PDB file of C-alpha atoms in Angstrom:
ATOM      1  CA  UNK A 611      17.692  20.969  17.598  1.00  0.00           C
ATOM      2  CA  UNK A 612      15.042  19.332  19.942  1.00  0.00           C
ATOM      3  CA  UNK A 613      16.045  21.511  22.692  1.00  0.00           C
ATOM      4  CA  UNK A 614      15.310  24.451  20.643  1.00  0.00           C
ATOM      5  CA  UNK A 615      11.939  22.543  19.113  1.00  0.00           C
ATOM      6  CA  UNK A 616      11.253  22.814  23.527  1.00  0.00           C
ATOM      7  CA  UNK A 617      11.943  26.137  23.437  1.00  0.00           C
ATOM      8  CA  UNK A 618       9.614  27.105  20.676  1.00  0.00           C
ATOM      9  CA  UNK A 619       6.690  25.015  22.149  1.00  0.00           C
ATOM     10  CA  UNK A 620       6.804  26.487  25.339  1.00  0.00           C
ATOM     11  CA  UNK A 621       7.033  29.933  23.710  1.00  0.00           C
ATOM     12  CA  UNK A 622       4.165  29.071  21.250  1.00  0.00           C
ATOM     13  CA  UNK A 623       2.169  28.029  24.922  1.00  0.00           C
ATOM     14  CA  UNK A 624       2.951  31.438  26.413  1.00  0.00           C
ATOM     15  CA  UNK A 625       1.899  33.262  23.452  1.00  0.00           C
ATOM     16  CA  UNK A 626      -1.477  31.788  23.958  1.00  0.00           C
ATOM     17  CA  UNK A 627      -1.309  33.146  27.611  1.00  0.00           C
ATOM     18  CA  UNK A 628      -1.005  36.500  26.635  1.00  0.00           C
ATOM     19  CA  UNK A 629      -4.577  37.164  26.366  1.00  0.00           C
ATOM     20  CA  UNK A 630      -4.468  40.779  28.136  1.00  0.00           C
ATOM     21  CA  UNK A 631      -1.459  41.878  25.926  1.00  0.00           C
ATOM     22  CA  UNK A 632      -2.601  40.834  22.178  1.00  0.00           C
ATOM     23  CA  UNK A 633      -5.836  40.309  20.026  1.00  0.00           C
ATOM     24  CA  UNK A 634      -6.991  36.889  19.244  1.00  0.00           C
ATOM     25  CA  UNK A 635      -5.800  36.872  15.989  1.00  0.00           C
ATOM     26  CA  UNK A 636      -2.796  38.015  16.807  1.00  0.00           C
ATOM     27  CA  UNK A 637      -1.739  35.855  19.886  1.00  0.00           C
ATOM     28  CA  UNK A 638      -3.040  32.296  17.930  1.00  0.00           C
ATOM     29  CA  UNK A 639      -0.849  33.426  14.850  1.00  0.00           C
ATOM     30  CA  UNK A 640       2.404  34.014  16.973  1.00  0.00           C
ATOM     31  CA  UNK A 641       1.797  30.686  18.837  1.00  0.00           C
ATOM     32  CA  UNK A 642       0.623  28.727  15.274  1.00  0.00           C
ATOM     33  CA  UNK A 643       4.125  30.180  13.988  1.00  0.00           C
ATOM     34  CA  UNK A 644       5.746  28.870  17.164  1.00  0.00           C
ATOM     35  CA  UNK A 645       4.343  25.843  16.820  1.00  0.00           C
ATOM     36  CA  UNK A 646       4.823  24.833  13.095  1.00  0.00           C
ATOM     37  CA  UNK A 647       8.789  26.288  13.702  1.00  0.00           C
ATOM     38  CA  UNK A 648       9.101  23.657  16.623  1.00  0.00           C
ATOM     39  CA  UNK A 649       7.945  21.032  14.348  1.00  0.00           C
ATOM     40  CA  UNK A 650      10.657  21.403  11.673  1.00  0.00           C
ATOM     41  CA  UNK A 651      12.983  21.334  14.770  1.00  0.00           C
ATOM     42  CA  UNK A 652      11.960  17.737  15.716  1.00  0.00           C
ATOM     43  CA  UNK A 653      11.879  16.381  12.199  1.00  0.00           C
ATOM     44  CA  UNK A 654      15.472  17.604  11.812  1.00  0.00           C
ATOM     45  CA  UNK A 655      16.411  16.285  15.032  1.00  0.00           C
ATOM     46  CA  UNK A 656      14.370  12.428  14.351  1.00  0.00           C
ATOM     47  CA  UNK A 657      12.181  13.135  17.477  1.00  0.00           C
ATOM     48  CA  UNK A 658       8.945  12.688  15.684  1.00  0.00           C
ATOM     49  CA  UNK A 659       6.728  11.966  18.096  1.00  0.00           C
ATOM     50  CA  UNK A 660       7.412  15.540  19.382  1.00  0.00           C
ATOM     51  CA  UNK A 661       7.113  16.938  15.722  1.00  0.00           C
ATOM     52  CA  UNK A 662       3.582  15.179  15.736  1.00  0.00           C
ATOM     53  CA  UNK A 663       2.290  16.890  18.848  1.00  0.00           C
ATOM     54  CA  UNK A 664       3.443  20.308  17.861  1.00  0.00           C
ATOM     55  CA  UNK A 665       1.881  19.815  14.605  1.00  0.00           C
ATOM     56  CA  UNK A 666      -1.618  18.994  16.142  1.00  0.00           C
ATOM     57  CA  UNK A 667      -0.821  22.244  18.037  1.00  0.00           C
ATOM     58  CA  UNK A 668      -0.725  23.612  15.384  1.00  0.00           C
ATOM     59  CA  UNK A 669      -3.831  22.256  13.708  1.00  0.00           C
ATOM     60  CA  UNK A 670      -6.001  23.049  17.093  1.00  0.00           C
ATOM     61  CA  UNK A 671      -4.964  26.864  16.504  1.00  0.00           C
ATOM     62  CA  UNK A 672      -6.245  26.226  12.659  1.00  0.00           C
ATOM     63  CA  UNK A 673      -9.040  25.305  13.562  1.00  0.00           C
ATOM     64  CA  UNK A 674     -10.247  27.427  16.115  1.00  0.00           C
ATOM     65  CA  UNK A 675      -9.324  30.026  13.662  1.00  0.00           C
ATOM     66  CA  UNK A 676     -12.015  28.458  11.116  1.00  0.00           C
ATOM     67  CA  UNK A 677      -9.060  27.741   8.456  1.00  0.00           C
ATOM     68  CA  UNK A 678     -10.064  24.094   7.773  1.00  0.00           C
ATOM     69  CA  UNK A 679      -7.631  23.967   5.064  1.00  0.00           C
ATOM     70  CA  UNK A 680      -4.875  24.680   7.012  1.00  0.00           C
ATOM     71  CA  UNK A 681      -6.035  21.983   9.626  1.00  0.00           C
ATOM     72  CA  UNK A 682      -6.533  19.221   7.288  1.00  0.00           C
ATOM     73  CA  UNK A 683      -2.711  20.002   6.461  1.00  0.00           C
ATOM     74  CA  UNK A 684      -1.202  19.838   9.697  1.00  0.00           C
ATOM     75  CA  UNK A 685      -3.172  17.252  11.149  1.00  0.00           C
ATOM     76  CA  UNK A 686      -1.473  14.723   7.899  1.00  0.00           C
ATOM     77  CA  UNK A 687       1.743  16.552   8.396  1.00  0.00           C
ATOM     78  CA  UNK A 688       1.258  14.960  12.192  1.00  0.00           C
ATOM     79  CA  UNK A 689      -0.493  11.416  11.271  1.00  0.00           C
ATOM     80  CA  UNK A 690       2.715  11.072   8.912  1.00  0.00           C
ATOM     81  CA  UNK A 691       5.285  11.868  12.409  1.00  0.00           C
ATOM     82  CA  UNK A 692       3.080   9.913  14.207  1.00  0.00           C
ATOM     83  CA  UNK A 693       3.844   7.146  11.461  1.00  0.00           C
ATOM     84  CA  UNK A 694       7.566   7.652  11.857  1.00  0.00           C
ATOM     85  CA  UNK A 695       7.624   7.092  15.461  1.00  0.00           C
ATOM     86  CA  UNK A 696       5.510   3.772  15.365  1.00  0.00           C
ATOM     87  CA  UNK A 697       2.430   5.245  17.097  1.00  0.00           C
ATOM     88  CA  UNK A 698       0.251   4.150  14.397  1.00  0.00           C
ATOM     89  CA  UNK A 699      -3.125   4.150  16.454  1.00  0.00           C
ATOM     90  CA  UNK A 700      -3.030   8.403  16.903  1.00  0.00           C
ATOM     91  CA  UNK A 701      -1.886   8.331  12.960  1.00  0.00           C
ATOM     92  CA  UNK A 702      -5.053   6.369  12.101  1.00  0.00           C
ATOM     93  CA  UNK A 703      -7.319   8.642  14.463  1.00  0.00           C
ATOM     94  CA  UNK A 704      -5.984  11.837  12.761  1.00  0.00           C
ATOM     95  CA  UNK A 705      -6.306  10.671   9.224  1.00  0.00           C
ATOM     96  CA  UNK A 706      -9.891   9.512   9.731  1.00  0.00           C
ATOM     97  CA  UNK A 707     -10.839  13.241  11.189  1.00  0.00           C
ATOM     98  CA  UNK A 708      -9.241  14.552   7.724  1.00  0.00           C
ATOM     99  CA  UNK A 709     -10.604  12.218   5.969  1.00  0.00           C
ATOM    100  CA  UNK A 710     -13.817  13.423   7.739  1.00  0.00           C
ATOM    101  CA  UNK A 711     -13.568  16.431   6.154  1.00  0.00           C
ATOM    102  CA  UNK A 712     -12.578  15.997   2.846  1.00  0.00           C
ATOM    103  CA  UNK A 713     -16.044  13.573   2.570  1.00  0.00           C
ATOM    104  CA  UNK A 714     -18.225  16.551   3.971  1.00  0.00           C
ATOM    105  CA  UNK A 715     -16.965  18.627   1.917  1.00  0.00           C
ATOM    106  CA  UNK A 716     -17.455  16.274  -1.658  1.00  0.00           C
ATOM    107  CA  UNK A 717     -13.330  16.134  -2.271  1.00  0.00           C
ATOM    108  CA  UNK A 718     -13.237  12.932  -3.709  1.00  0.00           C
ATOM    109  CA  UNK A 719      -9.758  12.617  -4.623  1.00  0.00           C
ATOM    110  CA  UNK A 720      -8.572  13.780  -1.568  1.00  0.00           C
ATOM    111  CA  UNK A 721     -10.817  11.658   0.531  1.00  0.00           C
ATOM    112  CA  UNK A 722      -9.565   8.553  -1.397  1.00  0.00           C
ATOM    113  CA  UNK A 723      -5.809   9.655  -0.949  1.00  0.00           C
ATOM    114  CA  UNK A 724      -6.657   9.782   2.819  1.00  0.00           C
ATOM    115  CA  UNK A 725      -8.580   6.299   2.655  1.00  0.00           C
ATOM    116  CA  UNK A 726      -5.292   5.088   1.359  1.00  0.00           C
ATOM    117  CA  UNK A 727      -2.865   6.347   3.431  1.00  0.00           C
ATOM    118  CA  UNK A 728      -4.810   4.701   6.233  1.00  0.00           C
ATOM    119  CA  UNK A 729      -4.983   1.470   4.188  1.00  0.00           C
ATOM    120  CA  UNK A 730      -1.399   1.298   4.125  1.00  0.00           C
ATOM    121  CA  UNK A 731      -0.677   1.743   7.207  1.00  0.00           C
ATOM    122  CA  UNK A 732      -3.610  -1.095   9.155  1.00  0.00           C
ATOM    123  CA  UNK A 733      -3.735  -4.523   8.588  1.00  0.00           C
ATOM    124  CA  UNK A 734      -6.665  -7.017   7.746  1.00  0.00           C
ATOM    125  CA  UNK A 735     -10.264  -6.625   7.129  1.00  0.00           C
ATOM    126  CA  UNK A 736      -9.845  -2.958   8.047  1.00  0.00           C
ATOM    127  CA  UNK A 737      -6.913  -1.950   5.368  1.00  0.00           C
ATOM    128  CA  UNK A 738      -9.307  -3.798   2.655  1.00  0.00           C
ATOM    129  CA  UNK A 739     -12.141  -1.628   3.991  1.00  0.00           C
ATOM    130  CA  UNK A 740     -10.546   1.641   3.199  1.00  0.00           C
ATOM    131  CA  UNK A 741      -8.083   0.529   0.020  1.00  0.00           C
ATOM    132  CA  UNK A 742     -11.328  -0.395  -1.372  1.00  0.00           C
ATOM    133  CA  UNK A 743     -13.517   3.142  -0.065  1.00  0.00           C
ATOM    134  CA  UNK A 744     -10.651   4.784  -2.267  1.00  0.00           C
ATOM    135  CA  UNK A 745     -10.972   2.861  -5.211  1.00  0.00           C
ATOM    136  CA  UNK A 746     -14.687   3.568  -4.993  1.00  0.00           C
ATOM    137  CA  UNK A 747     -13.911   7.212  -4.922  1.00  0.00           C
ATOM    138  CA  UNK A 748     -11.103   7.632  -7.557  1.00  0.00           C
ATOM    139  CA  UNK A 749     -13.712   5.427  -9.507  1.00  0.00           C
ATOM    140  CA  UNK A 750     -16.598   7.889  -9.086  1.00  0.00           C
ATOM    141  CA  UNK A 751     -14.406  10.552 -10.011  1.00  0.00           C
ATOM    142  CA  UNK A 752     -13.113   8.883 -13.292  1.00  0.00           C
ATOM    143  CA  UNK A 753      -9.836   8.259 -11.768  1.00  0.00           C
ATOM    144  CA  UNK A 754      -9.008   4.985 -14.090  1.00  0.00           C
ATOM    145  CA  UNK A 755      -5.077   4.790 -13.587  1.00  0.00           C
ATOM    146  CA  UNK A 756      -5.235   5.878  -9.837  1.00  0.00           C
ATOM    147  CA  UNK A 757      -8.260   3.234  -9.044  1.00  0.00           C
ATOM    148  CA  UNK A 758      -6.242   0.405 -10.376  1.00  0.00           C
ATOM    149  CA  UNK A 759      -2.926   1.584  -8.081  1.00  0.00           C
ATOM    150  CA  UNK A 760      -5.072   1.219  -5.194  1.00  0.00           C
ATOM    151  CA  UNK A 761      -6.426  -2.085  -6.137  1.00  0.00           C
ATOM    152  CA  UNK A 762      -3.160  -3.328  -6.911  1.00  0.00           C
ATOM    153  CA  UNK A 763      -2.156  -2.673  -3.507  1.00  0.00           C
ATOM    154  CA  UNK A 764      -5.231  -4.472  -1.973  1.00  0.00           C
ATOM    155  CA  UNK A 765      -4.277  -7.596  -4.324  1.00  0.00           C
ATOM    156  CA  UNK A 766      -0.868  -6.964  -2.784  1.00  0.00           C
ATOM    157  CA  UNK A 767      -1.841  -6.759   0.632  1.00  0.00           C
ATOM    158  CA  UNK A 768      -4.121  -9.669   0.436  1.00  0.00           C
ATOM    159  CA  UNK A 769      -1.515 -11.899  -0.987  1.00  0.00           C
ATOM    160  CA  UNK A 770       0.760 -10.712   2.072  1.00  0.00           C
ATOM    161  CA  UNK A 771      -2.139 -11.971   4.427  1.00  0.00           C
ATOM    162  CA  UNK A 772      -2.549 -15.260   2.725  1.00  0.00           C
ATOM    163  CA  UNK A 773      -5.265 -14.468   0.473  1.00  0.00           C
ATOM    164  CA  UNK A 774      -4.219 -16.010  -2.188  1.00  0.00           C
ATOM    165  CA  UNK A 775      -6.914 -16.511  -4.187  1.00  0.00           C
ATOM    166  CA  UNK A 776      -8.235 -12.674  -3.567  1.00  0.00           C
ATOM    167  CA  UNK A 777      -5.153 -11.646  -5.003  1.00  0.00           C
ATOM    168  CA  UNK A 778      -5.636 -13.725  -7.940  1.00  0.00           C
ATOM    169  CA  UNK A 779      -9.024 -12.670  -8.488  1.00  0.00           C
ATOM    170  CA  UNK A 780      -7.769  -8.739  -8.527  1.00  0.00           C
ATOM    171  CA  UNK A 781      -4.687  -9.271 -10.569  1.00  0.00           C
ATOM    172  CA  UNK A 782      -6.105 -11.202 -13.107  1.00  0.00           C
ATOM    173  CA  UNK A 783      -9.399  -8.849 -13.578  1.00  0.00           C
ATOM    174  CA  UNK A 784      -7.207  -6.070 -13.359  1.00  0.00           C
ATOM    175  CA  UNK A 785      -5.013  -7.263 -16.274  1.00  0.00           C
ATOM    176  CA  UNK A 786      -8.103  -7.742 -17.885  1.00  0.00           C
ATOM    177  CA  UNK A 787      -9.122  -4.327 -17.789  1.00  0.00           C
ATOM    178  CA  UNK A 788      -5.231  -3.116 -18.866  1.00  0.00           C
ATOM    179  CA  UNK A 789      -5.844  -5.059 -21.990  1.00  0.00           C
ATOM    180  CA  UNK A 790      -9.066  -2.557 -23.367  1.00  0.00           C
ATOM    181  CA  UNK A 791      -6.953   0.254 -22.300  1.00  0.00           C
ATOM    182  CA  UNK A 792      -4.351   1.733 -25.171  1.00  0.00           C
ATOM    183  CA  UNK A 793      -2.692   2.811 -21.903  1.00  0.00           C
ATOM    184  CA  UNK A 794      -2.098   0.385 -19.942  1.00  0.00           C
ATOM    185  CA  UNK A 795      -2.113  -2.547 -22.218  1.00  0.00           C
ATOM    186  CA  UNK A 796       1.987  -2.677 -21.738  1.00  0.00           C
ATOM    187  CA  UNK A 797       1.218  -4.253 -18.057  1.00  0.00           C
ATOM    188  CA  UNK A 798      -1.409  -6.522 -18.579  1.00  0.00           C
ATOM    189  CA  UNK A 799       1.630  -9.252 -18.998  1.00  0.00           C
ATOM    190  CA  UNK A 800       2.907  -8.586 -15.555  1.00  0.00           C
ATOM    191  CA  UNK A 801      -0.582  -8.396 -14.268  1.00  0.00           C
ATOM    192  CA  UNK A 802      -0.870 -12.058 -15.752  1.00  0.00           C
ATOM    193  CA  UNK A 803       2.001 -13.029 -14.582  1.00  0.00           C
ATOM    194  CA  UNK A 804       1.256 -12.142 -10.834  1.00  0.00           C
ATOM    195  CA  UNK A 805      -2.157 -13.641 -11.173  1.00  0.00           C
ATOM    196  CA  UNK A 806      -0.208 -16.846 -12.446  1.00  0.00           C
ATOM    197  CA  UNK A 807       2.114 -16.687  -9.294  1.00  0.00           C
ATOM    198  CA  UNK A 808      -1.321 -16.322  -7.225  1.00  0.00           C
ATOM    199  CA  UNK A 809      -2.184 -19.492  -8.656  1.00  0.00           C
ATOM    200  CA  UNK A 810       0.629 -21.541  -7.672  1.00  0.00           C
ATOM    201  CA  UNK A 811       0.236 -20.103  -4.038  1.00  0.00           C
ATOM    202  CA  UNK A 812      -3.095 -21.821  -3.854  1.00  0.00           C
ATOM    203  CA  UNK A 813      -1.783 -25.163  -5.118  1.00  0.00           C
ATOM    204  CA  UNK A 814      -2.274 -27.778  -2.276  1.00  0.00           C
ATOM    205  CA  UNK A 815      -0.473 -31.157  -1.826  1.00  0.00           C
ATOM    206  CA  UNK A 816      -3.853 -33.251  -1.833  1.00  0.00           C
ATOM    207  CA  UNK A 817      -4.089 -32.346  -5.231  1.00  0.00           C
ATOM    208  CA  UNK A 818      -1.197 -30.332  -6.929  1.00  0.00           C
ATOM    209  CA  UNK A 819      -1.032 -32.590  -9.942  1.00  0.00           C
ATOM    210  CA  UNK A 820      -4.746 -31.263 -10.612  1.00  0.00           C
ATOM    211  CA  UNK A 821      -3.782 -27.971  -9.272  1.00  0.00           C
ATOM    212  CA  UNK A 822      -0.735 -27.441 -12.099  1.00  0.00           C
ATOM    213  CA  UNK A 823      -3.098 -28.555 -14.622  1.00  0.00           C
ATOM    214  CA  UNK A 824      -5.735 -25.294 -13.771  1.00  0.00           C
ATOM    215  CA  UNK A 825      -2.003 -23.967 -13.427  1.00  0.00           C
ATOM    216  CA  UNK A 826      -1.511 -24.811 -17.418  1.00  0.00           C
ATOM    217  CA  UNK A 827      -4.766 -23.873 -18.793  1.00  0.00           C
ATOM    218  CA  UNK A 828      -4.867 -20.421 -17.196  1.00  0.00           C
ATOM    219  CA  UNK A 829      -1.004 -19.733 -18.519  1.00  0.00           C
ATOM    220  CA  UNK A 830      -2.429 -20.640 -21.790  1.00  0.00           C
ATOM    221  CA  UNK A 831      -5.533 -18.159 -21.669  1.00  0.00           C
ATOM    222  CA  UNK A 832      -3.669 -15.848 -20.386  1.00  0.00           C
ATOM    223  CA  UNK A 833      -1.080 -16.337 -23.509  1.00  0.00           C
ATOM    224  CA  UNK A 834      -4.479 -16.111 -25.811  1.00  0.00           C
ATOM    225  CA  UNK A 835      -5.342 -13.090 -24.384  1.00  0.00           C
ATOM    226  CA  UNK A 836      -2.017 -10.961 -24.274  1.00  0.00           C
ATOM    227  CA  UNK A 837       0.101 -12.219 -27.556  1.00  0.00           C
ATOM    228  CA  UNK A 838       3.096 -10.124 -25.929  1.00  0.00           C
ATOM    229  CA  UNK A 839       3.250 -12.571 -22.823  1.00  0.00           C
ATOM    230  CA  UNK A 840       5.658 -15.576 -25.152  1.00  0.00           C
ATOM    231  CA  UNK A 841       8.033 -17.773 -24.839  1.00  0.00           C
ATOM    232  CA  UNK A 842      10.354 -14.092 -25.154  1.00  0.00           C
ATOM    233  CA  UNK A 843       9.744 -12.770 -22.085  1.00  0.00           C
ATOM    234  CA  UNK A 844      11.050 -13.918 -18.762  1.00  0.00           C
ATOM    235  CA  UNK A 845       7.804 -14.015 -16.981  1.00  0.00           C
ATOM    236  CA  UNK A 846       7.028 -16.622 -19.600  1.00  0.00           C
ATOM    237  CA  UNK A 847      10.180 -18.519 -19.278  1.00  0.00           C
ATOM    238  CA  UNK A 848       9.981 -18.605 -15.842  1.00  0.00           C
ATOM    239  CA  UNK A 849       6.096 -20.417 -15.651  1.00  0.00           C
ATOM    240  CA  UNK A 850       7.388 -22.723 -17.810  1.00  0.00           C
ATOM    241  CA  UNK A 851      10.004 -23.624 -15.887  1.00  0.00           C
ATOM    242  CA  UNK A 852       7.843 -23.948 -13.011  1.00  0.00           C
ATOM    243  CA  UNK A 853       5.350 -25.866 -14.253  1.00  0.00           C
ATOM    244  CA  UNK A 854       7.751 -28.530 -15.671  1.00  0.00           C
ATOM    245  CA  UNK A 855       9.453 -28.748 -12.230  1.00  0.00           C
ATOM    246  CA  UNK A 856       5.775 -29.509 -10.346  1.00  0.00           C
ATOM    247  CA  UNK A 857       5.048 -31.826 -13.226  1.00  0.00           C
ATOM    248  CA  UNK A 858       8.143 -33.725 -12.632  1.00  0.00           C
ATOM    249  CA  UNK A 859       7.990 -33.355  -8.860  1.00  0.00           C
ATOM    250  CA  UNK A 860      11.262 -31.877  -8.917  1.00  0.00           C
ATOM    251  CA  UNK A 861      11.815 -29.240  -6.248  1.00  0.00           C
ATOM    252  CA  UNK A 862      15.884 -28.026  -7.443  1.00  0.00           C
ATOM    253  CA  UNK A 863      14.378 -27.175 -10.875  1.00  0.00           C
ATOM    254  CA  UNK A 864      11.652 -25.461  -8.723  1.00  0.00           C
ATOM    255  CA  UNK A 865      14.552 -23.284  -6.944  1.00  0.00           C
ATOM    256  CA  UNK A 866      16.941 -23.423  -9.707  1.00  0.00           C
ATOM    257  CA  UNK A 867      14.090 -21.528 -11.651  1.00  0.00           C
ATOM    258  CA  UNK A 868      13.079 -19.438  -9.502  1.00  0.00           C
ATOM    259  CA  UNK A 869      17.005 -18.162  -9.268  1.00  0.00           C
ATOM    260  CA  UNK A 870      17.837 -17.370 -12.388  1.00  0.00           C
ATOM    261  CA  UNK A 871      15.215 -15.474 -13.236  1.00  0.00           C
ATOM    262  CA  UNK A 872      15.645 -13.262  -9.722  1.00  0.00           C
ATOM    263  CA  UNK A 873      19.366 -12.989 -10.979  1.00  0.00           C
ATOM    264  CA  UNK A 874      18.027 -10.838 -14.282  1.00  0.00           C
ATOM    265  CA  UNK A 875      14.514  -9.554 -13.378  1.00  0.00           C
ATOM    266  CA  UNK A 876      14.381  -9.120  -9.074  1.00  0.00           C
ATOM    267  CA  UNK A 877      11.373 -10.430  -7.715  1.00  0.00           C
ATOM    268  CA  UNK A 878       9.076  -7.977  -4.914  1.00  0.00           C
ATOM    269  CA  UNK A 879       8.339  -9.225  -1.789  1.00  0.00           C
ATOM    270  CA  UNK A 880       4.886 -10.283  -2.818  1.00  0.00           C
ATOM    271  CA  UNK A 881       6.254 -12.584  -5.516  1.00  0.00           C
ATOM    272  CA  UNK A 882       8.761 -13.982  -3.578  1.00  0.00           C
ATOM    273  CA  UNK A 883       5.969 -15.139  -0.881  1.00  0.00           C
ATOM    274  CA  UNK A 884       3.552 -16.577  -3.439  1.00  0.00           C
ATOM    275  CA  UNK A 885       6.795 -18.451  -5.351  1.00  0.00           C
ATOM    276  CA  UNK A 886       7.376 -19.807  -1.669  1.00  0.00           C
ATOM    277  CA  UNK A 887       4.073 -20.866  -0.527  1.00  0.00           C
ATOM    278  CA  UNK A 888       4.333 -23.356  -4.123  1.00  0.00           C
ATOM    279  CA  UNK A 889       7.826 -24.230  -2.727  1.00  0.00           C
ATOM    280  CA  UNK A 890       6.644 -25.854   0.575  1.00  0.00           C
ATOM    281  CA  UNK A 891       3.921 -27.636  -0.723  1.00  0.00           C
ATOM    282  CA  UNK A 892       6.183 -28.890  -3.974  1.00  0.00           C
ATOM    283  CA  UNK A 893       8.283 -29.834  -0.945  1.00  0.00           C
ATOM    284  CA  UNK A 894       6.103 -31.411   1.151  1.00  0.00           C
ATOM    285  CA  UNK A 895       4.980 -33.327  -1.697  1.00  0.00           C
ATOM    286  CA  UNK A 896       8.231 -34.653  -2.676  1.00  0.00           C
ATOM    287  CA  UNK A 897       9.179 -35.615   0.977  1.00  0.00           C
ATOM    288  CA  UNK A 898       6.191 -37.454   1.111  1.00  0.00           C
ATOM    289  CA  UNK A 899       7.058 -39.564  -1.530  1.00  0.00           C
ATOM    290  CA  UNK A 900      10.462 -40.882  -0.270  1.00  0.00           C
TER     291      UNK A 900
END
């Protein structure tokens, strides 16, 4: 399949040769064809840096041919093989031309599905930057339920990077906002919840007996706030639990916890790294003290 993805490049390339044989329009159409044909070769055959080249072959014939649309297509199509095969850099760089366009042009809600893609795929200061330029767009455009996916994944992201608090801050105004929405009310709990596992993440050994205490009150708000996150659920359960084991400086019922409640309800990466951070400083507390 690659070898025939070769062959259909270099005929695509000759077909743009041909200049004293064919019209324009006709020569960049065979060789766009050519092109777009080797592509699906490469994908099929997992050589996707090749697929990414021949599909920003493609998108230079686009748009030389003034069909913007089309470009904007195959230069994704290409950021997403240029994804695949780890060259993340030229994925960035194509996404930000597309995303380019979509903001000359006033689409919004394509701009902020760009601004995401590139979110998820940098790291730092710079994913934040464009997670939040797409919230701010699906925002302008009324947007409610896709705004608050995006800032989910900056809480997410932040939490992944050590922001703790950050995360916190976004989960918990985010559940917030769930709870005046007929909508979304159902995941204000598990909003709660991972602003609750933020929390613990912060805890510090200087002061974790004050820190579970800020732990407590905020579990009870929260409870205030949302009557379906009780003693019922296993998000409740499970704070409990790990409250009690801080309280009593006891790091097995920290794990033990922590355990059974992956054992029913799996916990995501992200809550698995907050519910760790608390774990090493519960630790460190505890060795401390022997």
């Amino acid at each position: 399949m690659e070898q025939k993805g070769d062959a259909l490049m270099a005929d695509g390339e000759k077909a743009l040769k041909k200049h004293f044989f064919f019209f324009k329009s006709d020569k960049t159409d065979s060789a766009h064809d050519k092109f777009i044909q080797a592509s699906t070769q490469y994908k099929a055959a997992g050589a996707f840096l090749k697929a990414a080249t021949a599909l920003k072959r493609a998108a230079d014939i686009s748009a030389k041919n003034g069909d913007e649309r089309g470009m904007a297509f195959e230069l994704e199509e290409s950021a997403k093989m240029f994804i695949k095969a780890n060259e993340t850099n030229s994925a960035v760089e194509l996404y930000k031309r597309v995303f380019e366009m979509h903001d000359k042009k006033q689409s919004f809600i394509n701009a902020a599905k760009v601004c995401t893609a590139i979110g998820e795929i940098t790291g730092g200061d710079e994913a934040m930057m464009w997670l939040e330029r797409a919230a701010k767009y699906y925002r302008s455009q009324g947007s409610k339920v896709m705004c608050s996916e995006v800032l989910l994944k900056m809480a997410d992201s932040k939490a992944l990077f050590g922001d703790y608090e950050g995360a916190r801050h976004i989960y918990e105004e985010q559940a917030l906002e769930a709870l005046d929405d007929r909508a979304s009310r159902c995941n204000a709990r598990y909003l709660f919840f991972n602003a609750l596992l933020a929390q613990i993440a912060c805890m510090s050994e200087s002061s974790l007996m004050d820190d579970v205490e800020v732990l407590q009150e905020q579990f009870d708000k929260f409870q205030e706030l949302e009557t379906q996150f009780n003693a019922l659920t296993r998000q409740h359960m499970l704070i409990t639990d790990i409250i009690k084991a801080i309280q009593s400086e006891n790091l097995d019922a920290y794990e033990d916890a922590i355990r059974e409640y992956d054992n029913i309800s799996p916990l995501n990466g992200v809550q698995k790294k907050m519910l760790l951070m608390g774990k090493k400083v519960l630790n460190s507390r505890v060795s401390d003290l022997r």
